[in-house]
Amino acid sequence: MDVTRENFEAAMGYFEGALRSAEFVSFDLEMSGINFGGSCFEEVNCWEDTPAQRYDKMRRVASAFGIVQFGVTAWRRSESSVRAASLNVFVFPSADGDDVWLSPGAVEFRDKNGMDWSTWLAKGVPFTDRAGDDDDVDPTVLNGDDASDDAEFARAQLARVREAFLR
C-alpha cells in the first residue's frame, strides 16, 4: 500500500493491526543518494569492512542524503503460507527540515524502477530527520567490535527467521 499524507492516518490504523500479529518485521529505506561523487558502489559497500567501518560510511551517506521512501512489512504465518502486510511511505522533509540533496545516479535508478516523483514532491508525508540526533553514537556499542561476534549474531538471527517461517 502506497502511503501519502492523504491516507497516512488510515494506513497507520491498518498497519497497527498487522504489527500486533507480526512475528517478524522488516524495513527498507530508499534514499536520494547512496554514495558520494567519484566513489563507486563497491567502495561504499566493501565486504572487507568491519561493522564499525561500514557504520561510519553508511552514517555519512545517511547524513548527506534524504529519505524518499520508507518501506515496512509485517510478516506472520497462516496455516499453509506466510502473510505479509506492507507499506511504502513516501516521505518528504517538513518545511523546517533539512534541504534534500539528490544524486543524479540515484534519481535515474529510482526513475527506472518506477519511483513516482510527483507523489513524493506533492504528497510526501512530512518529517524532521534531526530530532534527537546524537553525533556521539559509538557504533561498536551496538554489537561489539569483533567480527566473530557479528557473524554469530547474524547466524542466530537467520536461524530465528528460518525457524519461524520455513517450518
PDB file of C-alpha atoms in Angstrom:
ATOM      1  CA  MET A   1       0.000   0.000   0.000  1.00  0.00           C
ATOM      2  CA  ASP A   2       1.420   3.387  -1.012  1.00  0.00           C
ATOM      3  CA  VAL A   3       1.129   5.898   1.811  1.00  0.00           C
ATOM      4  CA  THR A   4       0.968   9.666   1.375  1.00  0.00           C
ATOM      5  CA  ARG A   5      -0.083  12.491   3.663  1.00  0.00           C
ATOM      6  CA  GLU A   6      -3.625  11.999   2.307  1.00  0.00           C
ATOM      7  CA  ASN A   7      -4.060   8.403   3.540  1.00  0.00           C
ATOM      8  CA  PHE A   8      -1.486   8.316   6.343  1.00  0.00           C
ATOM      9  CA  GLU A   9      -3.944   8.012   9.254  1.00  0.00           C
ATOM     10  CA  ALA A  10      -5.943   5.201   7.617  1.00  0.00           C
ATOM     11  CA  ALA A  11      -2.746   3.360   6.660  1.00  0.00           C
ATOM     12  CA  MET A  12      -1.409   3.573  10.209  1.00  0.00           C
ATOM     13  CA  GLY A  13      -4.633   2.079  11.563  1.00  0.00           C
ATOM     14  CA  TYR A  14      -4.399  -0.806   9.092  1.00  0.00           C
ATOM     15  CA  PHE A  15      -0.728  -1.380   9.801  1.00  0.00           C
ATOM     16  CA  GLU A  16      -1.072  -1.211  13.572  1.00  0.00           C
ATOM     17  CA  GLY A  17      -3.323  -4.266  13.364  1.00  0.00           C
ATOM     18  CA  ALA A  18      -0.770  -6.051  11.189  1.00  0.00           C
ATOM     19  CA  LEU A  19       2.024  -5.251  13.647  1.00  0.00           C
ATOM     20  CA  ARG A  20       0.081  -6.680  16.588  1.00  0.00           C
ATOM     21  CA  SER A  21       0.085 -10.136  14.977  1.00  0.00           C
ATOM     22  CA  ALA A  22       3.504  -9.888  13.303  1.00  0.00           C
ATOM     23  CA  GLU A  23       6.159 -12.481  14.013  1.00  0.00           C
ATOM     24  CA  PHE A  24       8.809 -10.583  12.088  1.00  0.00           C
ATOM     25  CA  VAL A  25       9.093  -7.016  10.779  1.00  0.00           C
ATOM     26  CA  SER A  26      11.409  -5.842   8.005  1.00  0.00           C
ATOM     27  CA  PHE A  27      12.057  -2.363   6.704  1.00  0.00           C
ATOM     28  CA  ASP A  28      13.934  -0.620   3.947  1.00  0.00           C
ATOM     29  CA  LEU A  29      14.791   2.974   3.128  1.00  0.00           C
ATOM     30  CA  GLU A  30      15.113   4.480  -0.302  1.00  0.00           C
ATOM     31  CA  MET A  31      17.469   7.422  -0.182  1.00  0.00           C
ATOM     32  CA  SER A  32      18.065  10.352  -2.510  1.00  0.00           C
ATOM     33  CA  GLY A  33      21.628   9.059  -2.919  1.00  0.00           C
ATOM     34  CA  ILE A  34      23.763   6.105  -1.857  1.00  0.00           C
ATOM     35  CA  ASN A  35      27.315   7.254  -2.479  1.00  0.00           C
ATOM     36  CA  PHE A  36      29.328  10.404  -2.989  1.00  0.00           C
ATOM     37  CA  GLY A  37      30.554  11.809  -6.290  1.00  0.00           C
ATOM     38  CA  GLY A  38      33.595   9.941  -7.551  1.00  0.00           C
ATOM     39  CA  SER A  39      33.030   6.851  -5.411  1.00  0.00           C
ATOM     40  CA  CYS A  40      31.519   3.717  -6.817  1.00  0.00           C
ATOM     41  CA  PHE A  41      29.057   1.354  -5.152  1.00  0.00           C
ATOM     42  CA  GLU A  42      31.812  -1.165  -4.361  1.00  0.00           C
ATOM     43  CA  GLU A  43      33.865   1.443  -2.464  1.00  0.00           C
ATOM     44  CA  VAL A  44      30.956   2.280  -0.192  1.00  0.00           C
ATOM     45  CA  ASN A  45      29.883  -1.374   0.144  1.00  0.00           C
ATOM     46  CA  CYS A  46      33.190  -3.152   0.725  1.00  0.00           C
ATOM     47  CA  TRP A  47      32.830  -6.717   2.054  1.00  0.00           C
ATOM     48  CA  GLU A  48      36.121  -6.425   3.944  1.00  0.00           C
ATOM     49  CA  ASP A  49      34.910  -3.532   6.105  1.00  0.00           C
ATOM     50  CA  THR A  50      34.417  -4.127   9.806  1.00  0.00           C
ATOM     51  CA  PRO A  51      30.951  -3.328  11.160  1.00  0.00           C
ATOM     52  CA  ALA A  52      32.339  -0.071  12.603  1.00  0.00           C
ATOM     53  CA  GLN A  53      33.789   0.947   9.204  1.00  0.00           C
ATOM     54  CA  ARG A  54      30.532   0.054   7.442  1.00  0.00           C
ATOM     55  CA  TYR A  55      28.543   2.024  10.020  1.00  0.00           C
ATOM     56  CA  ASP A  56      30.773   5.086   9.539  1.00  0.00           C
ATOM     57  CA  LYS A  57      30.374   5.005   5.743  1.00  0.00           C
ATOM     58  CA  MET A  58      26.624   4.481   5.861  1.00  0.00           C
ATOM     59  CA  ARG A  59      26.187   7.140   8.543  1.00  0.00           C
ATOM     60  CA  ARG A  60      27.909   9.685   6.299  1.00  0.00           C
ATOM     61  CA  VAL A  61      25.664   8.709   3.378  1.00  0.00           C
ATOM     62  CA  ALA A  62      22.519   8.799   5.536  1.00  0.00           C
ATOM     63  CA  SER A  63      23.531  12.194   6.935  1.00  0.00           C
ATOM     64  CA  ALA A  64      24.082  13.674   3.474  1.00  0.00           C
ATOM     65  CA  PHE A  65      21.070  12.326   1.590  1.00  0.00           C
ATOM     66  CA  GLY A  66      17.379  12.310   2.387  1.00  0.00           C
ATOM     67  CA  ILE A  67      14.850   9.537   2.720  1.00  0.00           C
ATOM     68  CA  VAL A  68      12.414   9.426  -0.199  1.00  0.00           C
ATOM     69  CA  GLN A  69      10.561   6.247   0.755  1.00  0.00           C
ATOM     70  CA  PHE A  70      10.252   4.125   3.883  1.00  0.00           C
ATOM     71  CA  GLY A  71       9.101   0.574   3.333  1.00  0.00           C
ATOM     72  CA  VAL A  72       7.952  -1.668   6.162  1.00  0.00           C
ATOM     73  CA  THR A  73       6.464  -5.159   6.110  1.00  0.00           C
ATOM     74  CA  ALA A  74       4.871  -7.122   8.955  1.00  0.00           C
ATOM     75  CA  TRP A  75       5.169 -10.901   8.431  1.00  0.00           C
ATOM     76  CA  ARG A  76       3.166 -13.697  10.019  1.00  0.00           C
ATOM     77  CA  ARG A  77       2.399 -17.327   9.330  1.00  0.00           C
ATOM     78  CA  SER A  78      -1.007 -18.600   8.469  1.00  0.00           C
ATOM     79  CA  GLU A  79      -1.871 -22.302   8.278  1.00  0.00           C
ATOM     80  CA  SER A  80      -0.106 -23.036   4.995  1.00  0.00           C
ATOM     81  CA  SER A  81       1.610 -19.823   3.972  1.00  0.00           C
ATOM     82  CA  VAL A  82       3.326 -16.666   5.076  1.00  0.00           C
ATOM     83  CA  ARG A  83       1.308 -13.443   5.043  1.00  0.00           C
ATOM     84  CA  ALA A  84       2.814 -10.015   4.560  1.00  0.00           C
ATOM     85  CA  ALA A  85       1.317  -6.574   5.151  1.00  0.00           C
ATOM     86  CA  SER A  86       3.461  -3.890   3.507  1.00  0.00           C
ATOM     87  CA  LEU A  87       3.512  -0.129   3.447  1.00  0.00           C
ATOM     88  CA  ASN A  88       5.523   2.094   1.121  1.00  0.00           C
ATOM     89  CA  VAL A  89       5.564   5.538   2.722  1.00  0.00           C
ATOM     90  CA  PHE A  90       6.532   8.490   0.541  1.00  0.00           C
ATOM     91  CA  VAL A  91       8.402  10.819   2.910  1.00  0.00           C
ATOM     92  CA  PHE A  92       9.361  14.426   2.310  1.00  0.00           C
ATOM     93  CA  PRO A  93      11.064  16.801   4.753  1.00  0.00           C
ATOM     94  CA  SER A  94       8.852  19.236   6.599  1.00  0.00           C
ATOM     95  CA  ALA A  95       9.197  22.898   5.714  1.00  0.00           C
ATOM     96  CA  ASP A  96      11.533  23.438   8.670  1.00  0.00           C
ATOM     97  CA  GLY A  97      13.590  20.314   7.875  1.00  0.00           C
ATOM     98  CA  ASP A  98      16.900  19.970   6.093  1.00  0.00           C
ATOM     99  CA  ASP A  99      17.384  20.522   2.372  1.00  0.00           C
ATOM    100  CA  VAL A 100      17.324  17.399   0.203  1.00  0.00           C
ATOM    101  CA  TRP A 101      20.355  16.553  -1.921  1.00  0.00           C
ATOM    102  CA  LEU A 102      19.657  14.410  -4.970  1.00  0.00           C
ATOM    103  CA  SER A 103      22.263  12.198  -6.581  1.00  0.00           C
ATOM    104  CA  PRO A 104      21.672  12.010 -10.353  1.00  0.00           C
ATOM    105  CA  GLY A 105      22.536   8.300 -10.314  1.00  0.00           C
ATOM    106  CA  ALA A 106      20.014   7.586  -7.562  1.00  0.00           C
ATOM    107  CA  VAL A 107      17.317   9.592  -9.322  1.00  0.00           C
ATOM    108  CA  GLU A 108      17.942   7.726 -12.580  1.00  0.00           C
ATOM    109  CA  PHE A 109      17.902   4.336 -10.808  1.00  0.00           C
ATOM    110  CA  ARG A 110      14.678   5.092  -8.927  1.00  0.00           C
ATOM    111  CA  ASP A 111      13.051   6.508 -12.049  1.00  0.00           C
ATOM    112  CA  LYS A 112      13.844   3.314 -13.989  1.00  0.00           C
ATOM    113  CA  ASN A 113      12.326   1.320 -11.124  1.00  0.00           C
ATOM    114  CA  GLY A 114       9.015   3.156 -11.048  1.00  0.00           C
ATOM    115  CA  MET A 115       9.521   5.931  -8.500  1.00  0.00           C
ATOM    116  CA  ASP A 116       6.607   8.394  -8.632  1.00  0.00           C
ATOM    117  CA  TRP A 117       8.444  11.666  -8.119  1.00  0.00           C
ATOM    118  CA  SER A 118       5.239  13.734  -8.416  1.00  0.00           C
ATOM    119  CA  THR A 119       3.686  11.863  -5.480  1.00  0.00           C
ATOM    120  CA  TRP A 120       6.880  12.262  -3.464  1.00  0.00           C
ATOM    121  CA  LEU A 121       7.024  16.023  -4.058  1.00  0.00           C
ATOM    122  CA  ALA A 122       3.330  16.842  -3.722  1.00  0.00           C
ATOM    123  CA  LYS A 123       2.050  14.279  -1.228  1.00  0.00           C
ATOM    124  CA  GLY A 124       5.040  13.007   0.735  1.00  0.00           C
ATOM    125  CA  VAL A 125       4.490  12.558   4.468  1.00  0.00           C
ATOM    126  CA  PRO A 126       6.416  15.370   6.194  1.00  0.00           C
ATOM    127  CA  PHE A 127       9.102  14.511   8.714  1.00  0.00           C
ATOM    128  CA  THR A 128      12.010  16.091  10.543  1.00  0.00           C
ATOM    129  CA  ASP A 129      15.103  13.939  10.496  1.00  0.00           C
ATOM    130  CA  ARG A 130      17.324  15.699  13.012  1.00  0.00           C
ATOM    131  CA  ALA A 131      15.158  15.485  16.138  1.00  0.00           C
ATOM    132  CA  GLY A 132      17.113  13.755  18.858  1.00  0.00           C
ATOM    133  CA  ASP A 133      20.209  13.402  16.674  1.00  0.00           C
ATOM    134  CA  ASP A 134      23.230  12.300  18.684  1.00  0.00           C
ATOM    135  CA  ASP A 135      26.550  12.825  16.906  1.00  0.00           C
ATOM    136  CA  ASP A 136      28.413  10.955  19.642  1.00  0.00           C
ATOM    137  CA  VAL A 137      26.934   7.487  18.970  1.00  0.00           C
ATOM    138  CA  ASP A 138      29.630   4.807  19.117  1.00  0.00           C
ATOM    139  CA  PRO A 139      28.801   2.078  16.550  1.00  0.00           C
ATOM    140  CA  THR A 140      30.867  -0.518  18.417  1.00  0.00           C
ATOM    141  CA  VAL A 141      28.473  -0.298  21.366  1.00  0.00           C
ATOM    142  CA  LEU A 142      25.716  -1.880  19.283  1.00  0.00           C
ATOM    143  CA  ASN A 143      27.271  -5.319  18.971  1.00  0.00           C
ATOM    144  CA  GLY A 144      30.925  -5.055  19.810  1.00  0.00           C
ATOM    145  CA  ASP A 145      33.955  -4.567  17.591  1.00  0.00           C
ATOM    146  CA  ASP A 146      34.718  -8.234  16.979  1.00  0.00           C
ATOM    147  CA  ALA A 147      33.735  -9.644  13.568  1.00  0.00           C
ATOM    148  CA  SER A 148      33.168 -13.090  15.087  1.00  0.00           C
ATOM    149  CA  ASP A 149      30.559 -11.595  17.458  1.00  0.00           C
ATOM    150  CA  ASP A 150      28.810 -10.012  14.477  1.00  0.00           C
ATOM    151  CA  ALA A 151      28.896 -13.253  12.500  1.00  0.00           C
ATOM    152  CA  GLU A 152      27.435 -15.188  15.434  1.00  0.00           C
ATOM    153  CA  PHE A 153      24.734 -12.552  15.920  1.00  0.00           C
ATOM    154  CA  ALA A 154      23.821 -12.731  12.201  1.00  0.00           C
ATOM    155  CA  ARG A 155      23.713 -16.569  12.280  1.00  0.00           C
ATOM    156  CA  ALA A 156      21.457 -16.532  15.343  1.00  0.00           C
ATOM    157  CA  GLN A 157      19.045 -14.056  13.720  1.00  0.00           C
ATOM    158  CA  LEU A 158      18.927 -16.064  10.471  1.00  0.00           C
ATOM    159  CA  ALA A 159      18.206 -19.219  12.458  1.00  0.00           C
ATOM    160  CA  ARG A 160      15.272 -17.471  14.165  1.00  0.00           C
ATOM    161  CA  VAL A 161      13.842 -16.405  10.804  1.00  0.00           C
ATOM    162  CA  ARG A 162      14.277 -19.893   9.327  1.00  0.00           C
ATOM    163  CA  GLU A 163      12.621 -21.478  12.370  1.00  0.00           C
ATOM    164  CA  ALA A 164       9.677 -19.086  12.235  1.00  0.00           C
ATOM    165  CA  PHE A 165       8.992 -19.133   8.523  1.00  0.00           C
ATOM    166  CA  LEU A 166      10.442 -22.242   6.944  1.00  0.00           C
ATOM    167  CA  ARG A 167       8.731 -24.912   9.015  1.00  0.00           C
TER     168      ARG A 167
END
